[in-house]
Short mmCIF file of C-alpha atoms in Angstrom, two decimals:
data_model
loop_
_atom_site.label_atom_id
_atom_site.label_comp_id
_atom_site.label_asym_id
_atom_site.label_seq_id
_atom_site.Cartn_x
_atom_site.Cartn_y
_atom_site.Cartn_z
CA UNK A 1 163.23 173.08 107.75
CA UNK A 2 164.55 173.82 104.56
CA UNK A 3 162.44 176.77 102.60
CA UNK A 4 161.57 174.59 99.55
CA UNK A 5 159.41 172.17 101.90
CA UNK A 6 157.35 174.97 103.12
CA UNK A 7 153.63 175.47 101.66
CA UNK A 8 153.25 179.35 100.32
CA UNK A 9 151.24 181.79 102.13
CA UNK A 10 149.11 183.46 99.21
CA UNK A 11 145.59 183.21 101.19
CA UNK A 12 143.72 186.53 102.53
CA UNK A 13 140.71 187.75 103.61
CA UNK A 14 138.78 186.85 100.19
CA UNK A 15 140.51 183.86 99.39
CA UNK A 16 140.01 181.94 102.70
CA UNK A 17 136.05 182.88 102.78
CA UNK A 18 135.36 181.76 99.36
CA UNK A 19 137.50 178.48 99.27
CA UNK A 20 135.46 177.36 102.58
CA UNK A 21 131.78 178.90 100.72
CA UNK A 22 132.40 177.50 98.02
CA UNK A 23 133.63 174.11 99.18
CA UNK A 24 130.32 173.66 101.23
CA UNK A 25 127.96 174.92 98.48
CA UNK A 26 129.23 172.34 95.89
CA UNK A 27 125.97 170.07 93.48
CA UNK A 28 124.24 169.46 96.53
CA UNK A 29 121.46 172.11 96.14
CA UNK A 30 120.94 171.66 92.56
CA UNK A 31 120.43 168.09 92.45
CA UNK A 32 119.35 167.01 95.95
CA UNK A 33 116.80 169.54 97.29
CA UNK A 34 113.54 168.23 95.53
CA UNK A 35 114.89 164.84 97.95
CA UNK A 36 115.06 166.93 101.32
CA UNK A 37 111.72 168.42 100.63
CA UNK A 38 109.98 165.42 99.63
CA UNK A 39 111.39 163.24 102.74
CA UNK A 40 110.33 165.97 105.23
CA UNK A 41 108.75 169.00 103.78
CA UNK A 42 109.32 172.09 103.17
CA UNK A 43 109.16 173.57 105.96
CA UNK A 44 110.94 169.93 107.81
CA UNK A 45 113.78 170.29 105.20
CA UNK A 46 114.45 173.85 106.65
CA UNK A 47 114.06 172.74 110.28
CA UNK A 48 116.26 169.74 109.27
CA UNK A 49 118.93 171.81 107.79
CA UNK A 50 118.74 174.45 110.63
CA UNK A 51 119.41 171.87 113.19
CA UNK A 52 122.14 170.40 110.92
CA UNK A 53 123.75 174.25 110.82
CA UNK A 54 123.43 174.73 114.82
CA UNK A 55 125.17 171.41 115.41
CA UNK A 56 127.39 172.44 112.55
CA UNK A 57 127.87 176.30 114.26
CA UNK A 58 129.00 174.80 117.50
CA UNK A 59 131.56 172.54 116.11
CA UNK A 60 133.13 175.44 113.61
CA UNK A 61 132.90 177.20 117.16
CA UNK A 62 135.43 174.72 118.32
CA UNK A 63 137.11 174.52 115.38
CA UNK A 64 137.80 178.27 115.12
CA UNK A 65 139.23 178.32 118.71
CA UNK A 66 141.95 175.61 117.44
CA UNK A 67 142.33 176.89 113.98
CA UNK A 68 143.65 180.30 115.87
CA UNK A 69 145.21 178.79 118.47
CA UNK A 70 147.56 176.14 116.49
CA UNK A 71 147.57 177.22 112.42
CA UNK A 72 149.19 174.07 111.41
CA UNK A 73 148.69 172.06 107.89
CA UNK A 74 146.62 169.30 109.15
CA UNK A 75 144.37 171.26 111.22
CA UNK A 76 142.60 168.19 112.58
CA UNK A 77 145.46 165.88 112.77
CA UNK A 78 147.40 168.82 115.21
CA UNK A 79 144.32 169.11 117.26
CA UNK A 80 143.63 165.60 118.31
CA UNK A 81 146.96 164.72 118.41
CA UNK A 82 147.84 167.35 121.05
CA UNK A 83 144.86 166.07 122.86
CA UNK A 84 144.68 162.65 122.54
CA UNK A 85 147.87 161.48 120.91
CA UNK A 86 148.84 159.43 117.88
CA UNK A 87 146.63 156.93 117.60
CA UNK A 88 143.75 158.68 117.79
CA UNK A 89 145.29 161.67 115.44
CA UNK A 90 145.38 159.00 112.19
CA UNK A 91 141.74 157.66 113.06
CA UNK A 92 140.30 161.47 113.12
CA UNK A 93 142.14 162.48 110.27
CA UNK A 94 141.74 159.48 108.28
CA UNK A 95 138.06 159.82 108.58
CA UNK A 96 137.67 163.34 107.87
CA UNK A 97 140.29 162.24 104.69
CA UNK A 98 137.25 159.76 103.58
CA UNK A 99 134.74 162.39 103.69
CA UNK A 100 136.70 164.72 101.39
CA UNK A 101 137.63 161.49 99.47
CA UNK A 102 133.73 161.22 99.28
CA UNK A 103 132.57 164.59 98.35
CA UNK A 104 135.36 164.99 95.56
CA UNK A 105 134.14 161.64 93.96
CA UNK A 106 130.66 163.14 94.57
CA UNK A 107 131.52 165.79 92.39
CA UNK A 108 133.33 163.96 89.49
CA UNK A 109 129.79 161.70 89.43
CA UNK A 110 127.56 164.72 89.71
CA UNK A 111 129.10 166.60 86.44
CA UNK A 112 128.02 164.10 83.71
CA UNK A 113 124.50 165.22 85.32
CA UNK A 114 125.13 168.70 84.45
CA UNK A 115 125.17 167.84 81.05
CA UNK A 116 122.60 165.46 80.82
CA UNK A 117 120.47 168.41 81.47
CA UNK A 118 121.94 170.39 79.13
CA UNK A 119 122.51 168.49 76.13
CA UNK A 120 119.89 166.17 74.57
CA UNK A 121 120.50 162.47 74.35
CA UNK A 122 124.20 163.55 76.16
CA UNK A 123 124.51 159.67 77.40
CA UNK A 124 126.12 157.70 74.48
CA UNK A 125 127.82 154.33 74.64
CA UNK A 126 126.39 152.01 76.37
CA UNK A 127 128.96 150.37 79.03
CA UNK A 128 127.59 148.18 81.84
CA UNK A 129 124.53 148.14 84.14
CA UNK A 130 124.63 149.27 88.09
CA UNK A 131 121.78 148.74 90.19
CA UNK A 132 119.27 149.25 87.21
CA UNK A 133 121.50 152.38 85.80
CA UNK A 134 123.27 152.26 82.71
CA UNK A 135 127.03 153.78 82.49
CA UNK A 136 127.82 155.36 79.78
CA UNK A 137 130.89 156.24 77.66
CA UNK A 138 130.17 159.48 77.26
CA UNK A 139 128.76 160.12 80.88
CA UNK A 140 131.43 158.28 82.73
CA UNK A 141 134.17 160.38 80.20
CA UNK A 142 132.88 163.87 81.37
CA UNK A 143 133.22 162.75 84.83
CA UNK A 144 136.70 161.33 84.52
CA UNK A 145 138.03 164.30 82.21
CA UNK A 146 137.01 167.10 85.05
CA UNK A 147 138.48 165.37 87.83
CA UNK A 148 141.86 165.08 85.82
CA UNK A 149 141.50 169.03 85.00
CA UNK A 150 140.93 169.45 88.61
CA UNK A 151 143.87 167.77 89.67
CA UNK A 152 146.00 169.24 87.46
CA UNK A 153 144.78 173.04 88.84
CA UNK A 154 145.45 172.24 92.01
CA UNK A 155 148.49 170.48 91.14
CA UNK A 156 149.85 173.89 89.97
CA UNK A 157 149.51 175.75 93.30
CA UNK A 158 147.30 177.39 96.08
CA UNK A 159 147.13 180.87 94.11
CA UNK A 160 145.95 179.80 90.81
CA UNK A 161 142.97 177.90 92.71
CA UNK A 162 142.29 180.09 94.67
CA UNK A 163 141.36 182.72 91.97
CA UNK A 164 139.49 180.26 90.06
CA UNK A 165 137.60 179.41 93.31
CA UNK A 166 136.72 183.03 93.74
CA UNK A 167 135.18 183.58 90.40
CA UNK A 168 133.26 180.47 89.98
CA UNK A 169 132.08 181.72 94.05
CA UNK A 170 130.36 184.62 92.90
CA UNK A 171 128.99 182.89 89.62
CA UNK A 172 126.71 180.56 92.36
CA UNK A 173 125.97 183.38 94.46
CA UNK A 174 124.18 185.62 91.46
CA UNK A 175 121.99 182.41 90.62
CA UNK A 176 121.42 181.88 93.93
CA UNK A 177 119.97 184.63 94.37
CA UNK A 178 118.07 185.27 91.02
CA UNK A 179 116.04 182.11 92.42
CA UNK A 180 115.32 183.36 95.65
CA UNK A 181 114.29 186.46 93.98
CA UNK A 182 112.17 185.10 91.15
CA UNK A 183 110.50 182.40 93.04
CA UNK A 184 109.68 185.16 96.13
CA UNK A 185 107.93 187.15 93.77
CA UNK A 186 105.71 184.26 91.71
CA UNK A 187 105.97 181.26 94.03
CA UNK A 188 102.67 180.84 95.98
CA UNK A 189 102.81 179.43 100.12
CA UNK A 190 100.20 177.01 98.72
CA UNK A 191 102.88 175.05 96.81
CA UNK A 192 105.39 174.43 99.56
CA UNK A 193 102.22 172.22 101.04
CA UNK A 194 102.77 169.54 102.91
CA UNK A 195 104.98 171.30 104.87
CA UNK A 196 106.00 168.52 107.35
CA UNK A 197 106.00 164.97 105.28
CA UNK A 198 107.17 161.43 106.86
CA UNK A 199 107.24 162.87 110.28
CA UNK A 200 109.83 162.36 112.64
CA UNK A 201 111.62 159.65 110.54
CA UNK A 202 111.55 162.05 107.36
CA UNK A 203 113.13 165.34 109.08
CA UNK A 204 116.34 162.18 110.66
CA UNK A 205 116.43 161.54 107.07
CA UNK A 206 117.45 164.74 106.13
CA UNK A 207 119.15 165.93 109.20
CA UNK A 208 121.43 163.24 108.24
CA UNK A 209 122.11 164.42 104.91
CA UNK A 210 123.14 167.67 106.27
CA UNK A 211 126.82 167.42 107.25
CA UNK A 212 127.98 166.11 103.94
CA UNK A 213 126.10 169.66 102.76
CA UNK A 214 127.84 171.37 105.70
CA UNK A 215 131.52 170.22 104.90
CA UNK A 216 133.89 172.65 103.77
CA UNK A 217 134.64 175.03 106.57
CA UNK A 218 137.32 172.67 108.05
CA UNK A 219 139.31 172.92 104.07
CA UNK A 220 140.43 176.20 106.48
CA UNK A 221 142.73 174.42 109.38
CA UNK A 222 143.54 172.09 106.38
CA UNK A 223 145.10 175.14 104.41
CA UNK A 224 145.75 177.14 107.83
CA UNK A 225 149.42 177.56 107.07
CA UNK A 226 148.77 179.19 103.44
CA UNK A 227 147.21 181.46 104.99
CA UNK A 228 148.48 184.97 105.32
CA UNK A 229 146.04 186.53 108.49
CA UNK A 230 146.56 187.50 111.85
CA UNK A 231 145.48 184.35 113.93
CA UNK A 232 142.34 185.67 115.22
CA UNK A 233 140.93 186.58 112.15
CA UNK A 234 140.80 182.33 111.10
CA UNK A 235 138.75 181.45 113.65
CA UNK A 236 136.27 184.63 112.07
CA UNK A 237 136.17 183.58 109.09
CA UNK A 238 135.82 180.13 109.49
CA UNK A 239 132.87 180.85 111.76
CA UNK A 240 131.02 183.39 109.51
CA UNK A 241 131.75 180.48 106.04
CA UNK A 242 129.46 178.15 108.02
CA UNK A 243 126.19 180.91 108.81
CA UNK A 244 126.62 181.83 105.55
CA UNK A 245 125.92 178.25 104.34
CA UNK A 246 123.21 177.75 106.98
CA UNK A 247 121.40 181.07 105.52
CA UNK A 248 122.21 179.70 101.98
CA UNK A 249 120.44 176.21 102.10
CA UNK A 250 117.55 177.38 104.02
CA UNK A 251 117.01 180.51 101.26
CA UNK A 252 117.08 177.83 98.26
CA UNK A 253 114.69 175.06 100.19
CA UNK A 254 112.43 177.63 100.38
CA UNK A 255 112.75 178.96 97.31
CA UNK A 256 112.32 175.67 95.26
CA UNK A 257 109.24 174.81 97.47
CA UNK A 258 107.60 178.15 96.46
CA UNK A 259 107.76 177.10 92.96
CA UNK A 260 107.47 173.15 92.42
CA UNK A 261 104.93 170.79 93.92
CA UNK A 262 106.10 167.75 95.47
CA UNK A 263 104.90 165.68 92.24
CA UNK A 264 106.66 168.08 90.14
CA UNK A 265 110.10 167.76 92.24
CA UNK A 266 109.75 163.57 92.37
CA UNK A 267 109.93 163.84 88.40
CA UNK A 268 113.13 165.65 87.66
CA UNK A 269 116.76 165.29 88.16
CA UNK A 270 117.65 169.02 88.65
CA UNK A 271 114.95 170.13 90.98
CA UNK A 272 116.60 173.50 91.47
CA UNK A 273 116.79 174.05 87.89
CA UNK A 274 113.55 173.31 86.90
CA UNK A 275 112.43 175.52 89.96
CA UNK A 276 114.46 178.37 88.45
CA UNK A 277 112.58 178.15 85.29
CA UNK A 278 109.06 177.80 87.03
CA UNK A 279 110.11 181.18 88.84
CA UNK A 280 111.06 183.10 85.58
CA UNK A 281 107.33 181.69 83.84
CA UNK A 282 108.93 178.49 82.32
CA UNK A 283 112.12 179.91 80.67
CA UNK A 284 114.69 177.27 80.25
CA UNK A 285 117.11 179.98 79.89
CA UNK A 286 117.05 180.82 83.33
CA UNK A 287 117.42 176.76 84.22
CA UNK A 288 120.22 176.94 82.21
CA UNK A 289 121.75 179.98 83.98
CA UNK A 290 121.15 178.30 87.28
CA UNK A 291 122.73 175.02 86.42
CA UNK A 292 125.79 177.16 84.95
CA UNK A 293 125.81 177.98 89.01
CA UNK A 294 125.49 174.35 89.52
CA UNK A 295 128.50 173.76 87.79
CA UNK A 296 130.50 176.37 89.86
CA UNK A 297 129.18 174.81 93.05
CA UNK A 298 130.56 171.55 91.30
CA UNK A 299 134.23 173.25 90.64
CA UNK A 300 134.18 175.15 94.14
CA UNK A 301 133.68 172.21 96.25
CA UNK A 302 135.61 170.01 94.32
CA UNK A 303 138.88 172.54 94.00
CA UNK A 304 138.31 173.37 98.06
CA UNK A 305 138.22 169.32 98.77
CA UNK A 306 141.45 168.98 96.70
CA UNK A 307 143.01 171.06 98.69
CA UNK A 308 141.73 169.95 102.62
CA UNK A 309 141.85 166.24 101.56
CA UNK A 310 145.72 167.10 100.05
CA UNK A 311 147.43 168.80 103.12
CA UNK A 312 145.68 166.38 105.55
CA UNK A 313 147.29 163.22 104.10
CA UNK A 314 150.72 165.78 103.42
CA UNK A 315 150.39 166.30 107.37
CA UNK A 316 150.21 162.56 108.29
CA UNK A 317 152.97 161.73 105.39
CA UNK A 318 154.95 164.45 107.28
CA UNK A 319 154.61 162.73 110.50
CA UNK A 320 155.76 159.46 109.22
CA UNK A 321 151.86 158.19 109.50
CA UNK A 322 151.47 157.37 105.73
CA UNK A 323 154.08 156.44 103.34
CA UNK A 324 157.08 159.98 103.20
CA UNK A 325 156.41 159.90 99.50
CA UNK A 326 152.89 161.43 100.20
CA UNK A 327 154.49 164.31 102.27
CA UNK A 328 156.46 165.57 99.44
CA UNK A 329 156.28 169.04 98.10
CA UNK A 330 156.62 169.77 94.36
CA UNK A 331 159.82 172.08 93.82
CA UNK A 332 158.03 174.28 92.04
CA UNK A 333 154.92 175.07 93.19
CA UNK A 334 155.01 174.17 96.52
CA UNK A 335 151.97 171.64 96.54
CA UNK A 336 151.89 168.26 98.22
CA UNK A 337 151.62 166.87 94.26
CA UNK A 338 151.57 163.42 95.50
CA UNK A 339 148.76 163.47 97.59
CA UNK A 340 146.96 165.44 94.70
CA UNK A 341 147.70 162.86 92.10
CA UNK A 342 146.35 159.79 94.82
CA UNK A 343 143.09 161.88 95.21
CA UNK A 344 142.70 162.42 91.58
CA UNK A 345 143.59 158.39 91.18
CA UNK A 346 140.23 157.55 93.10
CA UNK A 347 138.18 160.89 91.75
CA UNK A 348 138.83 159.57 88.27
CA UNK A 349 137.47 155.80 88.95
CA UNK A 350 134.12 156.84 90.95
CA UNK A 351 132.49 157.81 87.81
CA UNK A 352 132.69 154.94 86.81
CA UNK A 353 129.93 153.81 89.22
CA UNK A 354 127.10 155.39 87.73
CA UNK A 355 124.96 158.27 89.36
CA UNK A 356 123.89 155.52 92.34
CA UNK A 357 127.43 155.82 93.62
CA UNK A 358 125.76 159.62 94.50
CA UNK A 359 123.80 158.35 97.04
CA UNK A 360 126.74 156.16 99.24
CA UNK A 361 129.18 159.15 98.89
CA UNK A 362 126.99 161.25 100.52
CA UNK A 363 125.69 158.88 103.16
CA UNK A 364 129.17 156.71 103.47
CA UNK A 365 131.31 160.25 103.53
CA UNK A 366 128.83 161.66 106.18
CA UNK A 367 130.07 159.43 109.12
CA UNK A 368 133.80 159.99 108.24
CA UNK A 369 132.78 163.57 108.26
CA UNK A 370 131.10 163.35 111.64
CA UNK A 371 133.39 161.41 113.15
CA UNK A 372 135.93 164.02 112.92
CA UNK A 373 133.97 166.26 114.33
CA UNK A 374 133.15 164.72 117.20
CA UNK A 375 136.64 164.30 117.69
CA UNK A 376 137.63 167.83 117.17
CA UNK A 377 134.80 169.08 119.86
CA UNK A 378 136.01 166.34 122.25
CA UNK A 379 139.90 167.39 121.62
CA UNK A 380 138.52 171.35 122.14
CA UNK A 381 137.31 169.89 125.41
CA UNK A 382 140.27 167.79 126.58
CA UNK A 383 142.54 170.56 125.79
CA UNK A 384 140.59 173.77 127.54
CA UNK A 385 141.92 171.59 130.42
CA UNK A 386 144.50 169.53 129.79
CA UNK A 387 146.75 173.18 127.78
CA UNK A 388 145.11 176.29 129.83
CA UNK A 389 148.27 178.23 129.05
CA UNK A 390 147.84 177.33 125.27
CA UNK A 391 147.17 180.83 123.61
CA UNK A 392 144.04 181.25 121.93
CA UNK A 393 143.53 184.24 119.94
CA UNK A 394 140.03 183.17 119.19
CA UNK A 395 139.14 181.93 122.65
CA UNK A 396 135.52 181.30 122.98
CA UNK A 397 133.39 182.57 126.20
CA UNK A 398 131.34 179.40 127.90
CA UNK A 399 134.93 177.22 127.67
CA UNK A 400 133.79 173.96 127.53
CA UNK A 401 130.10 173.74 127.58
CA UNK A 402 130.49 175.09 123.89
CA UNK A 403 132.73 171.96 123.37
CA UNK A 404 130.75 169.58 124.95
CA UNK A 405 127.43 170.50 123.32
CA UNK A 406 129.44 170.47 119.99
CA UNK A 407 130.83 166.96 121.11
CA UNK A 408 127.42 165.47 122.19
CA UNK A 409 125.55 166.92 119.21
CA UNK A 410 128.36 165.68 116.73
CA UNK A 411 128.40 162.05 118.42
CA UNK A 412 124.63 162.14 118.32
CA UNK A 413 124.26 162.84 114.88
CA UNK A 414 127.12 159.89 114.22
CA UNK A 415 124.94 157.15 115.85
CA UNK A 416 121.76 157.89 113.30
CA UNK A 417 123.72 156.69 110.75
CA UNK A 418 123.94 152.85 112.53
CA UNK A 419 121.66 149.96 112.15
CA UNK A 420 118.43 150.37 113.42
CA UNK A 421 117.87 154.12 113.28
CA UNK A 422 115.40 155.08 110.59
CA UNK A 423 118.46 156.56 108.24
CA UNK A 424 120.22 154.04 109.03
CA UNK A 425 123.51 153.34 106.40
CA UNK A 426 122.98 150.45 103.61
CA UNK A 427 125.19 147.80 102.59
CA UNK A 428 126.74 149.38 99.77
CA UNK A 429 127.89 152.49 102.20
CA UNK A 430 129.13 150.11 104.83
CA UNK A 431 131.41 148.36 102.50
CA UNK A 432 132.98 151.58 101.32
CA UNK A 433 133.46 152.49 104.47
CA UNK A 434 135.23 149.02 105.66
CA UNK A 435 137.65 149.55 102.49
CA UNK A 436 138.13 152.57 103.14
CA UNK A 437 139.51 151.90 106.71
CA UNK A 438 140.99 148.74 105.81
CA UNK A 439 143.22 150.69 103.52
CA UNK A 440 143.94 152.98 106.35
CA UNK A 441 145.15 149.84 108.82
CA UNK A 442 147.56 148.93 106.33
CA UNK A 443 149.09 151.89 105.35
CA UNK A 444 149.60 152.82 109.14
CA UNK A 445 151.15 149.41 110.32
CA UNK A 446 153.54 150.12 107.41
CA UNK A 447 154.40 152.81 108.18
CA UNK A 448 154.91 152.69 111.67
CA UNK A 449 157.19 149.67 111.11
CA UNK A 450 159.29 151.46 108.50
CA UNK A 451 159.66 154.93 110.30
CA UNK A 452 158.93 153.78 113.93
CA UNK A 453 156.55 155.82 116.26
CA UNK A 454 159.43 158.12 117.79
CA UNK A 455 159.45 159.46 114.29
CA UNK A 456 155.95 160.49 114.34
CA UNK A 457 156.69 161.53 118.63
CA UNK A 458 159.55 163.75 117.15
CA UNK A 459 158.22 165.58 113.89
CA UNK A 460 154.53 166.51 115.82
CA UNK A 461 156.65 168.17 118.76
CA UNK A 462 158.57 169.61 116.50
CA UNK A 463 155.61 171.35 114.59
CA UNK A 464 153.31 172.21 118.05
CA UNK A 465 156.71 173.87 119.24
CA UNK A 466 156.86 175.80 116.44
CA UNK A 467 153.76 177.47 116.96
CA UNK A 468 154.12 177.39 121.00
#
């Protein structure tokens, strides 16, 4: 392989934990936790979200096990096709593609929020009308303008992202914890009351939000060959990204519930923000300092989501399972600059579809999400026995009970999402997802036809062997 087609390894110790941090803790917790606690309590929204982060814990178990083991761009493309072969390789990755699809359009809908909080009368221009919400020049504008800044960052390489990630990382982290602080010392146990709400069929609810919050420790095995670590040390950090999230959401449920009844969190739009204020005796300074955190969760995720969603359709371009135009590497600063500009193609439209469209990327991008998952744990099982000799340098003690509870909690997660189940998906999700897929069916029959499947047979031995 020629040295120009070869991504850069600029990543270390810092660089890998706060692109994976930062990528999970993106808008979510500004905008969304008032929801979790009024669908199942306070104290429900933290059970929900710790049984979201165990589920999530044994997964990133599995993943950090194959991360180490095979540190290819892809990461869950390499996986499940060494364990269950081509076919099933483009499914997993496609899906897991969809949910970083999601959460980057997420984030290019959730900015124009940002500043409808922070700017009087910010929505201007009356455009059309979605599901009772108006779109608005000036609101779907914002939105479009950061995702093209965001593409263009990440369009100029791995190291200057990476050192924008890392600031913006520690901005959330000091207003993180200025909340927890503030509303620990003036919030009251009486306000978190009702501490379970909607029973059962409000902690599914939120349990099923959890993953999309979750996402962003798997942007590692995306990036795992810019990375510059022993092998070992991967599977590490990837592990201690997601307890660190876990320990994160939990910390700000419970710190907005100190502060804000549930009336007061059903009647704004930043529930985190106006919690910060409540905490600091009303200043709106303080909610302005917190959504400035808000914003860096926004940039985090959405840089860290550029980068996983980029390498996994570079991997599949690679192995002739998407059009070779996609696997191309810019001469210059070694990025997969296609990919990134067919990302920041779809980021750009999904503002405009108005702040609903918040809702059905978070609940549509969820399955994908999941699906991969599941996929990953069952590939960590397959392989324990199908590869023994493989060498893991993060090699996990319980073998395959760790994959299979990983596998059956990930697949049972996946199935509250279908018809029927309280939290059930709505039409508008299900038709994203059926596009989404349809797209995927087309661009794999052509190119399957064009480069033929001993092209893909050759290029993925090719890369497994070089890591054999």
């Amino acid at each position: 392989m020629d040295s120009d087609q070869k991504l850069l390894k600029l990543l270390g110790n810092k660089d890998v934990l706060a692109l994976a941090f930062g990528a999970m803790i993106g808008w979510g917790w500004v905008v969304t936790t008032g929801i979790w606690i009024n669908e199942a309590g306070s104290l429900g929204a933290i059970l929900a979200f710790v049984i979201g982060g165990i589920m999530v814990i044994f997964v990133g178990l599995t993943y950090a096990e194959l991360a180490a083991a095979m540190p290819l761009v892809g990461g869950e493309f390499v996986y499940t096709y060494k364990a269950m072969g081509r076919v099933m390789s483009f499914v997993t990755t496609w899906a897991i593609i969809f949910g970083y699809v999601s959460v980057v359009a997420f984030e290019a809908v959730a900015l124009p929020t940002v500043f409808e909080y922070l700017i009087p009368n910010f929505s201007q221009g009356y455009l059309y009308t979605i599901q009772g919400w108006d779109v608005t020049i000036t609101w779907a504008g914002t939105g479009m303008i950061g995702s093209i800044f965001i593409a263009w960052v990440n369009y100029r390489g791995i190291k200057l992202t990476s050192f924008i990630n890392i600031i913006l990382t520690l901005l959330i982290i000091i207003a993180g914890i200025l909340l927890i602080t503030g509303s620990s010392v003036t919030g009251t146990t009486a306000t978190m009351e009702p501490f379970f709400q909607n029973g059962f069929a409000g902690l599914l609810t939120v349990v099923v939000m959890t993953p999309f919050m979750f996402v962003g420790f798997d942007v590692i095995p995306q990036a795992a060959e810019e990375i510059n670590l022993p092998k070992k040390r991967i599977g590490q950090l990837l592990i201690f990204s997601v307890i660190l999230a876990v320990i994160w959401y939990v910390a700000i449920i419970f710190g907005v519930s100190r502060v804000m009844t549930p009336s007061e969190l059903a009647a704004t739009n930043l529930a985190t923000a106006d919690a910060m204020g409540n905490a600091f005796g009303g200043s709106q300074l303080m909610a302005n300092i917190l959504v400035l955190g808000g914003i860096g969760g926004i940039l985090t995720s959405w840089l860290g989501f550029y980068v996983g969603g980029s390498r996994a359709i570079y991997a599949l371009a690679k192995a002739g399972m998407l059009p070779k135009f996609l696997g191309e590497l810019h001469p210059k600063y070694r990025t997969p600059h296609k990919a990134i500009i067919l990302i920041a193609l779809l980021s750009t439209m999904a503002p405009l579809l108005g702040r609903p469209a918040l809702v059905w990327f978070v609940d549509a991008g969820g399955i994908g999400l999941v699906i991969g998952w599941s996929m990953v744990a069952l590939s960590f099982v397959i392989l324990r026995k199908k590869a023994p000799e493989m060498e893991r340098p993060f090699k996990l003690r319980g073998g395959s009970v760790i994959g299979w509870i990983a596998t059956i909690l990930a697949f049972g997660i996946a199935t509250l999402y279908l018809p029927g189940m309280p939290s059930a998906l709505g039409i508008p999700e299900w038709i994203i997802i059926g596009f989404w897929f349809l797209i995927g069916t087309v661009f794999y029959n052509y190119s399957m036809r064009k480069y033929g499947k001993e092209n893909a047979e050759e290029h993925m031995k090719k890369e497994i062997d070089r890591i054999a």
